[in-house]
Short mmCIF file of N, CA and C in Angstrom, two decimals:
data_model
loop_
_atom_site.label_atom_id
_atom_site.label_comp_id
_atom_site.label_asym_id
_atom_site.label_seq_id
_atom_site.Cartn_x
_atom_site.Cartn_y
_atom_site.Cartn_z
N MET A 1 102.59 74.72 107.18
CA MET A 1 101.84 75.52 106.22
C MET A 1 102.19 76.99 106.40
N LEU A 2 102.56 77.63 105.30
CA LEU A 2 102.97 79.03 105.34
C LEU A 2 101.83 79.99 105.01
N LEU A 3 100.97 79.57 104.12
CA LEU A 3 99.99 80.47 103.52
C LEU A 3 98.81 80.79 104.44
N ILE A 4 98.44 82.08 104.45
CA ILE A 4 97.23 82.52 105.15
C ILE A 4 96.14 82.79 104.12
N ARG A 5 96.50 83.53 103.06
CA ARG A 5 95.53 83.92 102.03
C ARG A 5 96.29 84.23 100.75
N VAL A 6 95.67 83.96 99.60
CA VAL A 6 96.28 84.28 98.32
C VAL A 6 95.20 84.75 97.35
N GLN A 7 95.57 85.70 96.50
CA GLN A 7 94.71 86.16 95.42
C GLN A 7 95.54 86.22 94.14
N TYR A 8 94.90 85.89 93.04
CA TYR A 8 95.56 85.89 91.73
C TYR A 8 94.83 86.84 90.80
N LYS A 9 95.56 87.80 90.27
CA LYS A 9 95.03 88.80 89.34
C LYS A 9 93.77 89.47 89.87
N THR A 10 93.81 89.85 91.13
CA THR A 10 92.68 90.57 91.71
C THR A 10 92.70 92.00 91.16
N LEU A 11 91.54 92.61 91.06
CA LEU A 11 91.42 93.95 90.47
C LEU A 11 91.03 94.96 91.53
N TRP A 12 91.80 96.07 91.58
CA TRP A 12 91.44 97.21 92.42
C TRP A 12 91.21 98.39 91.49
N ASN A 13 90.18 99.18 91.80
CA ASN A 13 89.79 100.30 90.95
C ASN A 13 90.68 101.51 91.15
N ALA A 14 90.76 102.31 90.08
CA ALA A 14 91.53 103.55 90.13
C ALA A 14 91.05 104.42 91.29
N GLY A 15 91.99 105.05 91.96
CA GLY A 15 91.66 105.93 93.07
C GLY A 15 91.59 105.24 94.41
N SER A 16 91.67 103.92 94.43
CA SER A 16 91.62 103.22 95.72
C SER A 16 93.03 103.03 96.26
N CYS A 17 93.09 102.62 97.51
CA CYS A 17 94.40 102.39 98.12
C CYS A 17 94.30 101.26 99.13
N ILE A 18 95.45 100.67 99.41
CA ILE A 18 95.59 99.71 100.49
C ILE A 18 96.46 100.39 101.53
N CYS A 19 95.90 100.61 102.67
CA CYS A 19 96.63 101.25 103.77
C CYS A 19 96.44 100.37 105.00
N VAL A 20 97.36 99.45 105.19
CA VAL A 20 97.26 98.48 106.27
C VAL A 20 98.39 98.73 107.27
N PRO A 21 98.05 98.88 108.52
CA PRO A 21 99.11 99.08 109.51
C PRO A 21 99.92 97.81 109.70
N VAL A 22 100.88 97.88 110.54
CA VAL A 22 101.74 96.75 110.85
C VAL A 22 100.88 95.55 111.24
N ARG A 23 101.24 94.38 110.75
CA ARG A 23 100.52 93.15 111.04
C ARG A 23 101.50 92.09 111.48
N ASN A 24 100.99 91.03 112.02
CA ASN A 24 101.82 89.93 112.49
C ASN A 24 101.92 88.85 111.40
N LYS A 25 102.32 89.29 110.19
CA LYS A 25 102.44 88.37 109.05
C LYS A 25 103.29 89.03 107.98
N TYR A 26 103.67 88.25 107.00
CA TYR A 26 104.38 88.74 105.82
C TYR A 26 103.38 88.84 104.67
N SER A 27 103.64 89.76 103.76
CA SER A 27 102.80 89.90 102.57
C SER A 27 103.69 90.07 101.35
N VAL A 28 103.34 89.38 100.28
CA VAL A 28 104.05 89.49 99.01
C VAL A 28 103.06 90.02 97.98
N PHE A 29 103.44 91.12 97.32
CA PHE A 29 102.59 91.75 96.31
C PHE A 29 103.34 91.78 94.99
N HIS A 30 102.65 91.42 93.91
CA HIS A 30 103.18 91.50 92.55
C HIS A 30 102.18 92.32 91.74
N PHE A 31 102.56 93.57 91.44
CA PHE A 31 101.67 94.49 90.75
C PHE A 31 101.88 94.38 89.24
N LEU A 32 100.82 94.04 88.52
CA LEU A 32 100.92 93.85 87.08
C LEU A 32 100.90 95.18 86.33
N GLU A 33 100.37 96.21 86.96
CA GLU A 33 100.37 97.57 86.40
C GLU A 33 101.09 98.50 87.37
N PRO A 34 101.45 99.70 86.91
CA PRO A 34 102.14 100.64 87.79
C PRO A 34 101.26 101.05 88.99
N VAL A 35 101.90 101.23 90.12
CA VAL A 35 101.25 101.70 91.34
C VAL A 35 102.19 102.66 92.05
N GLU A 36 101.68 103.28 93.09
CA GLU A 36 102.51 104.09 93.98
C GLU A 36 102.64 103.32 95.28
N ILE A 37 103.87 103.07 95.68
CA ILE A 37 104.15 102.31 96.90
C ILE A 37 104.84 103.24 97.88
N ARG A 38 104.26 103.37 99.05
CA ARG A 38 104.87 104.21 100.09
C ARG A 38 105.73 103.34 100.99
N ILE A 39 106.99 103.71 101.13
CA ILE A 39 107.92 103.07 102.05
C ILE A 39 108.50 104.19 102.91
N GLY A 40 108.14 104.20 104.18
CA GLY A 40 108.56 105.32 105.04
C GLY A 40 107.90 106.60 104.56
N ASP A 41 108.71 107.62 104.31
CA ASP A 41 108.20 108.90 103.84
C ASP A 41 108.34 109.08 102.33
N ILE A 42 108.70 108.03 101.63
CA ILE A 42 108.94 108.13 100.19
C ILE A 42 107.90 107.29 99.44
N VAL A 43 107.42 107.86 98.33
CA VAL A 43 106.50 107.13 97.46
C VAL A 43 107.25 106.79 96.17
N TYR A 44 107.25 105.52 95.82
CA TYR A 44 107.87 105.04 94.60
C TYR A 44 106.80 104.87 93.54
N GLU A 45 107.03 105.44 92.38
CA GLU A 45 106.14 105.26 91.25
C GLU A 45 106.71 104.10 90.45
N THR A 46 106.06 102.96 90.49
CA THR A 46 106.63 101.75 89.90
C THR A 46 106.29 101.60 88.43
N GLU A 47 106.98 100.68 87.83
CA GLU A 47 106.67 100.20 86.49
C GLU A 47 105.87 98.91 86.66
N PRO A 48 105.30 98.38 85.58
CA PRO A 48 104.60 97.08 85.68
C PRO A 48 105.53 95.99 86.22
N ASN A 49 104.93 95.06 86.92
CA ASN A 49 105.60 93.87 87.47
C ASN A 49 106.49 94.15 88.67
N ALA A 50 106.23 95.22 89.36
CA ALA A 50 106.95 95.49 90.60
C ALA A 50 106.52 94.49 91.67
N VAL A 51 107.46 94.10 92.49
CA VAL A 51 107.20 93.19 93.61
C VAL A 51 107.67 93.87 94.88
N ILE A 52 106.89 93.73 95.93
CA ILE A 52 107.33 94.17 97.25
C ILE A 52 106.89 93.13 98.27
N ILE A 53 107.80 92.86 99.19
CA ILE A 53 107.50 91.95 100.29
C ILE A 53 107.50 92.79 101.55
N SER A 54 106.39 92.79 102.26
CA SER A 54 106.26 93.54 103.50
C SER A 54 106.45 92.60 104.67
N GLY A 55 107.33 92.98 105.57
CA GLY A 55 107.56 92.20 106.78
C GLY A 55 106.51 92.52 107.83
N PRO A 56 106.54 91.79 108.94
CA PRO A 56 105.52 91.97 109.98
C PRO A 56 105.55 93.34 110.65
N ASP A 57 106.67 94.03 110.59
CA ASP A 57 106.77 95.34 111.22
C ASP A 57 106.73 96.48 110.21
N GLU A 58 106.28 96.19 109.00
CA GLU A 58 106.23 97.20 107.94
C GLU A 58 104.79 97.42 107.48
N PRO A 59 104.35 98.67 107.46
CA PRO A 59 103.00 98.94 106.96
C PRO A 59 102.92 98.71 105.46
N ARG A 60 101.71 98.51 104.98
CA ARG A 60 101.49 98.32 103.55
C ARG A 60 100.66 99.49 103.05
N ASN A 61 101.26 100.33 102.21
CA ASN A 61 100.58 101.52 101.69
C ASN A 61 100.76 101.58 100.18
N PHE A 62 99.67 101.33 99.45
CA PHE A 62 99.71 101.32 98.00
C PHE A 62 98.56 102.16 97.46
N ASN A 63 98.86 103.02 96.50
CA ASN A 63 97.84 103.83 95.82
C ASN A 63 97.72 103.33 94.39
N PHE A 64 96.49 103.29 93.89
CA PHE A 64 96.21 102.80 92.55
C PHE A 64 95.71 103.94 91.68
N PRO A 65 96.59 104.58 90.91
CA PRO A 65 96.17 105.70 90.06
C PRO A 65 95.29 105.27 88.89
N ARG A 66 95.27 103.98 88.59
CA ARG A 66 94.44 103.44 87.50
C ARG A 66 93.93 102.07 87.95
N ASP A 67 92.97 101.53 87.25
CA ASP A 67 92.54 100.16 87.54
C ASP A 67 93.78 99.26 87.49
N THR A 68 93.94 98.44 88.50
CA THR A 68 95.18 97.67 88.63
C THR A 68 94.90 96.23 89.01
N ARG A 69 95.53 95.32 88.30
CA ARG A 69 95.49 93.91 88.65
C ARG A 69 96.79 93.57 89.36
N PHE A 70 96.67 92.74 90.40
CA PHE A 70 97.86 92.31 91.10
C PHE A 70 97.63 90.99 91.79
N ASN A 71 98.73 90.34 92.11
CA ASN A 71 98.74 89.08 92.85
C ASN A 71 99.26 89.38 94.25
N PHE A 72 98.79 88.64 95.22
CA PHE A 72 99.37 88.77 96.55
C PHE A 72 99.09 87.54 97.38
N PHE A 73 99.93 87.36 98.39
CA PHE A 73 99.60 86.40 99.43
C PHE A 73 100.11 86.90 100.76
N HIS A 74 99.46 86.44 101.81
CA HIS A 74 99.87 86.70 103.18
C HIS A 74 100.39 85.38 103.72
N ALA A 75 101.50 85.46 104.46
CA ALA A 75 102.13 84.25 104.98
C ALA A 75 102.41 84.37 106.46
N ARG A 76 102.49 83.23 107.09
CA ARG A 76 102.79 83.17 108.53
C ARG A 76 104.22 83.60 108.81
N MET A 77 104.51 83.78 110.08
CA MET A 77 105.81 84.29 110.49
C MET A 77 106.98 83.41 110.03
N GLU A 78 106.77 82.11 109.88
CA GLU A 78 107.84 81.21 109.43
C GLU A 78 108.37 81.58 108.04
N PHE A 79 107.58 82.31 107.28
CA PHE A 79 107.99 82.75 105.94
C PHE A 79 109.28 83.57 106.01
N GLY A 80 109.46 84.29 107.10
CA GLY A 80 110.66 85.11 107.27
C GLY A 80 111.94 84.29 107.21
N GLU A 81 111.90 83.06 107.71
CA GLU A 81 113.08 82.19 107.65
C GLU A 81 113.45 81.88 106.20
N LEU A 82 112.45 81.66 105.35
CA LEU A 82 112.72 81.40 103.93
C LEU A 82 113.30 82.64 103.24
N LEU A 83 112.82 83.81 103.62
CA LEU A 83 113.37 85.04 103.05
C LEU A 83 114.85 85.17 103.43
N GLU A 84 115.17 84.90 104.68
CA GLU A 84 116.56 84.98 105.13
C GLU A 84 117.43 83.97 104.38
N GLU A 85 116.96 82.73 104.27
CA GLU A 85 117.72 81.69 103.57
C GLU A 85 118.03 82.09 102.14
N ASN A 86 117.08 82.76 101.49
CA ASN A 86 117.24 83.16 100.09
C ASN A 86 117.78 84.58 99.93
N ARG A 87 118.06 85.23 101.05
CA ARG A 87 118.61 86.61 101.06
C ARG A 87 117.72 87.58 100.26
N ILE A 88 116.42 87.50 100.54
CA ILE A 88 115.46 88.38 99.89
C ILE A 88 115.03 89.44 100.89
N PRO A 89 115.19 90.71 100.54
CA PRO A 89 114.85 91.78 101.47
C PRO A 89 113.36 92.08 101.51
N THR A 90 112.93 92.66 102.60
CA THR A 90 111.57 93.19 102.69
C THR A 90 111.65 94.71 102.56
N GLY A 91 110.51 95.32 102.28
CA GLY A 91 110.43 96.77 102.25
C GLY A 91 111.16 97.43 101.10
N ARG A 92 111.42 96.69 100.02
CA ARG A 92 112.08 97.25 98.83
C ARG A 92 111.28 96.89 97.59
N VAL A 93 111.29 97.78 96.61
CA VAL A 93 110.66 97.49 95.33
C VAL A 93 111.63 96.64 94.51
N LEU A 94 111.15 95.49 94.06
CA LEU A 94 111.96 94.54 93.30
C LEU A 94 111.32 94.31 91.94
N TYR A 95 112.15 93.98 90.96
CA TYR A 95 111.65 93.65 89.63
C TYR A 95 112.19 92.28 89.23
N PRO A 96 111.31 91.28 89.13
CA PRO A 96 111.78 89.94 88.76
C PRO A 96 112.29 89.91 87.33
N ARG A 97 113.27 89.05 87.11
CA ARG A 97 113.86 88.91 85.78
C ARG A 97 112.82 88.40 84.78
N ASP A 98 111.99 87.48 85.20
CA ASP A 98 110.95 86.93 84.32
C ASP A 98 109.61 86.97 85.06
N PRO A 99 108.87 88.07 84.93
CA PRO A 99 107.63 88.20 85.69
C PRO A 99 106.58 87.14 85.36
N GLU A 100 106.62 86.57 84.17
CA GLU A 100 105.63 85.53 83.84
C GLU A 100 105.84 84.27 84.66
N LEU A 101 107.10 83.94 84.99
CA LEU A 101 107.35 82.80 85.87
C LEU A 101 106.76 83.06 87.24
N LEU A 102 106.94 84.28 87.75
CA LEU A 102 106.38 84.65 89.04
C LEU A 102 104.85 84.60 89.00
N ASN A 103 104.29 85.12 87.94
CA ASN A 103 102.84 85.10 87.77
C ASN A 103 102.32 83.66 87.79
N GLY A 104 103.05 82.77 87.14
CA GLY A 104 102.67 81.36 87.12
C GLY A 104 102.70 80.74 88.52
N CYS A 105 103.68 81.14 89.33
CA CYS A 105 103.74 80.65 90.71
C CYS A 105 102.50 81.09 91.48
N PHE A 106 102.12 82.35 91.34
CA PHE A 106 100.92 82.83 92.03
C PHE A 106 99.69 82.05 91.58
N LYS A 107 99.60 81.78 90.29
CA LYS A 107 98.46 81.03 89.78
C LYS A 107 98.40 79.64 90.39
N ARG A 108 99.56 78.94 90.44
CA ARG A 108 99.59 77.59 91.01
C ARG A 108 99.30 77.60 92.51
N ILE A 109 99.82 78.60 93.21
CA ILE A 109 99.54 78.71 94.65
C ILE A 109 98.05 78.90 94.87
N ARG A 110 97.43 79.76 94.08
CA ARG A 110 95.99 80.01 94.20
C ARG A 110 95.19 78.73 93.89
N MET A 111 95.59 78.00 92.86
CA MET A 111 94.87 76.77 92.51
C MET A 111 94.95 75.76 93.66
N GLU A 112 96.11 75.65 94.28
CA GLU A 112 96.24 74.72 95.42
C GLU A 112 95.47 75.23 96.64
N TYR A 113 95.41 76.54 96.80
CA TYR A 113 94.66 77.15 97.90
C TYR A 113 93.18 76.78 97.80
N LEU A 114 92.68 76.72 96.58
CA LEU A 114 91.28 76.38 96.34
C LEU A 114 91.04 74.87 96.25
N SER A 115 92.11 74.12 96.14
CA SER A 115 92.00 72.67 95.96
C SER A 115 91.52 71.98 97.23
N GLU A 116 90.85 70.87 97.03
CA GLU A 116 90.42 70.05 98.15
C GLU A 116 91.29 68.81 98.32
N GLU A 117 92.40 68.76 97.59
CA GLU A 117 93.32 67.64 97.72
C GLU A 117 93.93 67.64 99.12
N GLU A 118 94.18 66.46 99.66
CA GLU A 118 94.69 66.38 101.03
C GLU A 118 96.11 66.93 101.16
N ASP A 119 96.87 66.98 100.08
CA ASP A 119 98.23 67.50 100.13
C ASP A 119 98.35 68.92 99.56
N ALA A 120 97.25 69.63 99.47
CA ALA A 120 97.24 70.97 98.87
C ALA A 120 98.13 71.95 99.64
N GLU A 121 98.14 71.87 100.95
CA GLU A 121 98.97 72.80 101.73
C GLU A 121 100.45 72.55 101.46
N GLN A 122 100.84 71.30 101.30
CA GLN A 122 102.23 70.99 100.98
C GLN A 122 102.60 71.57 99.62
N MET A 123 101.71 71.46 98.65
CA MET A 123 101.98 72.00 97.32
C MET A 123 102.06 73.53 97.36
N GLN A 124 101.22 74.16 98.17
CA GLN A 124 101.32 75.62 98.31
C GLN A 124 102.73 76.00 98.77
N ASP A 125 103.24 75.31 99.77
CA ASP A 125 104.57 75.59 100.29
C ASP A 125 105.65 75.36 99.23
N VAL A 126 105.49 74.30 98.42
CA VAL A 126 106.44 74.02 97.34
C VAL A 126 106.46 75.19 96.35
N TYR A 127 105.30 75.67 95.95
CA TYR A 127 105.23 76.77 94.98
C TYR A 127 105.73 78.09 95.58
N ILE A 128 105.51 78.29 96.86
CA ILE A 128 106.05 79.48 97.51
C ILE A 128 107.57 79.41 97.50
N GLN A 129 108.14 78.25 97.79
CA GLN A 129 109.59 78.10 97.76
C GLN A 129 110.13 78.30 96.34
N GLU A 130 109.43 77.79 95.35
CA GLU A 130 109.83 78.01 93.96
C GLU A 130 109.85 79.51 93.65
N MET A 131 108.83 80.23 94.07
CA MET A 131 108.76 81.67 93.83
C MET A 131 109.95 82.38 94.47
N LEU A 132 110.29 82.01 95.68
CA LEU A 132 111.40 82.66 96.37
C LEU A 132 112.73 82.38 95.68
N ILE A 133 112.91 81.18 95.17
CA ILE A 133 114.13 80.87 94.43
C ILE A 133 114.21 81.72 93.16
N LEU A 134 113.11 81.86 92.46
CA LEU A 134 113.08 82.71 91.26
C LEU A 134 113.40 84.16 91.61
N LEU A 135 112.83 84.66 92.70
CA LEU A 135 113.14 86.03 93.12
C LEU A 135 114.60 86.17 93.52
N ALA A 136 115.13 85.20 94.23
CA ALA A 136 116.54 85.24 94.64
C ALA A 136 117.46 85.27 93.41
N ARG A 137 117.14 84.49 92.42
CA ARG A 137 117.94 84.51 91.19
C ARG A 137 117.87 85.88 90.51
N SER A 138 116.69 86.47 90.52
CA SER A 138 116.53 87.80 89.93
C SER A 138 117.39 88.83 90.66
N LEU A 139 117.48 88.70 91.98
CA LEU A 139 118.28 89.65 92.75
C LEU A 139 119.77 89.47 92.51
N ARG A 140 120.19 88.25 92.22
CA ARG A 140 121.60 88.01 91.94
C ARG A 140 122.00 88.47 90.54
N ALA A 141 121.02 88.54 89.63
CA ALA A 141 121.28 88.99 88.26
C ALA A 141 121.40 90.51 88.24
N PRO A 142 122.06 91.05 87.25
CA PRO A 142 122.10 92.52 87.14
C PRO A 142 120.69 93.08 87.07
N GLN A 143 120.41 94.09 87.89
CA GLN A 143 119.08 94.68 87.92
C GLN A 143 118.81 95.46 86.65
N THR A 144 117.62 95.23 86.10
CA THR A 144 117.20 95.92 84.89
C THR A 144 115.94 96.72 85.13
N ALA A 145 115.79 97.21 86.35
CA ALA A 145 114.59 97.98 86.68
C ALA A 145 114.54 99.24 85.83
N PRO A 146 113.37 99.57 85.34
CA PRO A 146 113.24 100.79 84.54
C PRO A 146 113.66 102.02 85.35
N ASP A 147 114.32 102.96 84.67
CA ASP A 147 114.78 104.17 85.34
C ASP A 147 113.66 104.92 86.03
N SER A 148 112.49 104.97 85.40
CA SER A 148 111.38 105.73 85.99
C SER A 148 110.92 105.13 87.31
N ALA A 149 111.20 103.84 87.54
CA ALA A 149 110.80 103.23 88.80
C ALA A 149 111.62 103.76 89.96
N MET A 150 112.78 104.30 89.65
CA MET A 150 113.65 104.82 90.69
C MET A 150 113.31 106.27 91.05
N LYS A 151 112.47 106.89 90.25
CA LYS A 151 112.06 108.26 90.55
C LYS A 151 111.13 108.23 91.76
N THR A 152 111.36 109.10 92.67
CA THR A 152 110.55 109.12 93.89
C THR A 152 110.04 110.52 94.13
N LYS A 153 109.06 110.60 95.00
CA LYS A 153 108.57 111.90 95.44
C LYS A 153 108.21 111.76 96.91
N LEU A 154 108.29 112.84 97.62
CA LEU A 154 107.92 112.79 99.02
C LEU A 154 106.43 112.56 99.17
N PHE A 155 106.08 111.73 100.12
CA PHE A 155 104.66 111.43 100.37
C PHE A 155 104.03 112.62 101.06
N LYS A 156 102.89 113.03 100.59
CA LYS A 156 102.22 114.19 101.19
C LYS A 156 100.99 113.77 101.93
#
């Protein structure tokens, strides 16, 4: 079992932030609205549907300039092996080719997380693997990230 926790279309209010120090887990975030993501000393102003995967040695720092819905899950350390197999980097802002497919994966993972079926954990892992394959395909395709997502400013 890979999954620790998952949320689907959770809402954070404007002006709030997630500032989590290094943890002993992986986290995958899919922001449905624009956010500010701090990586090192740089803040990226994203476009909708930005994805970032934080590794166990990477802090998670996100600012929400407006009410924002997003999906996320936290995964055990074994998740890192799947990232390596699929050549998916951590600590980078990514834009999936088809964000609705990714959104659907989060929805199915959440439904299995809440399920009382005896094989729910296996299904969670299947949907996580599906999500990673979709992300890997997006990375192999020509990137179509909006230009404004590449604009950065120093974190103050």
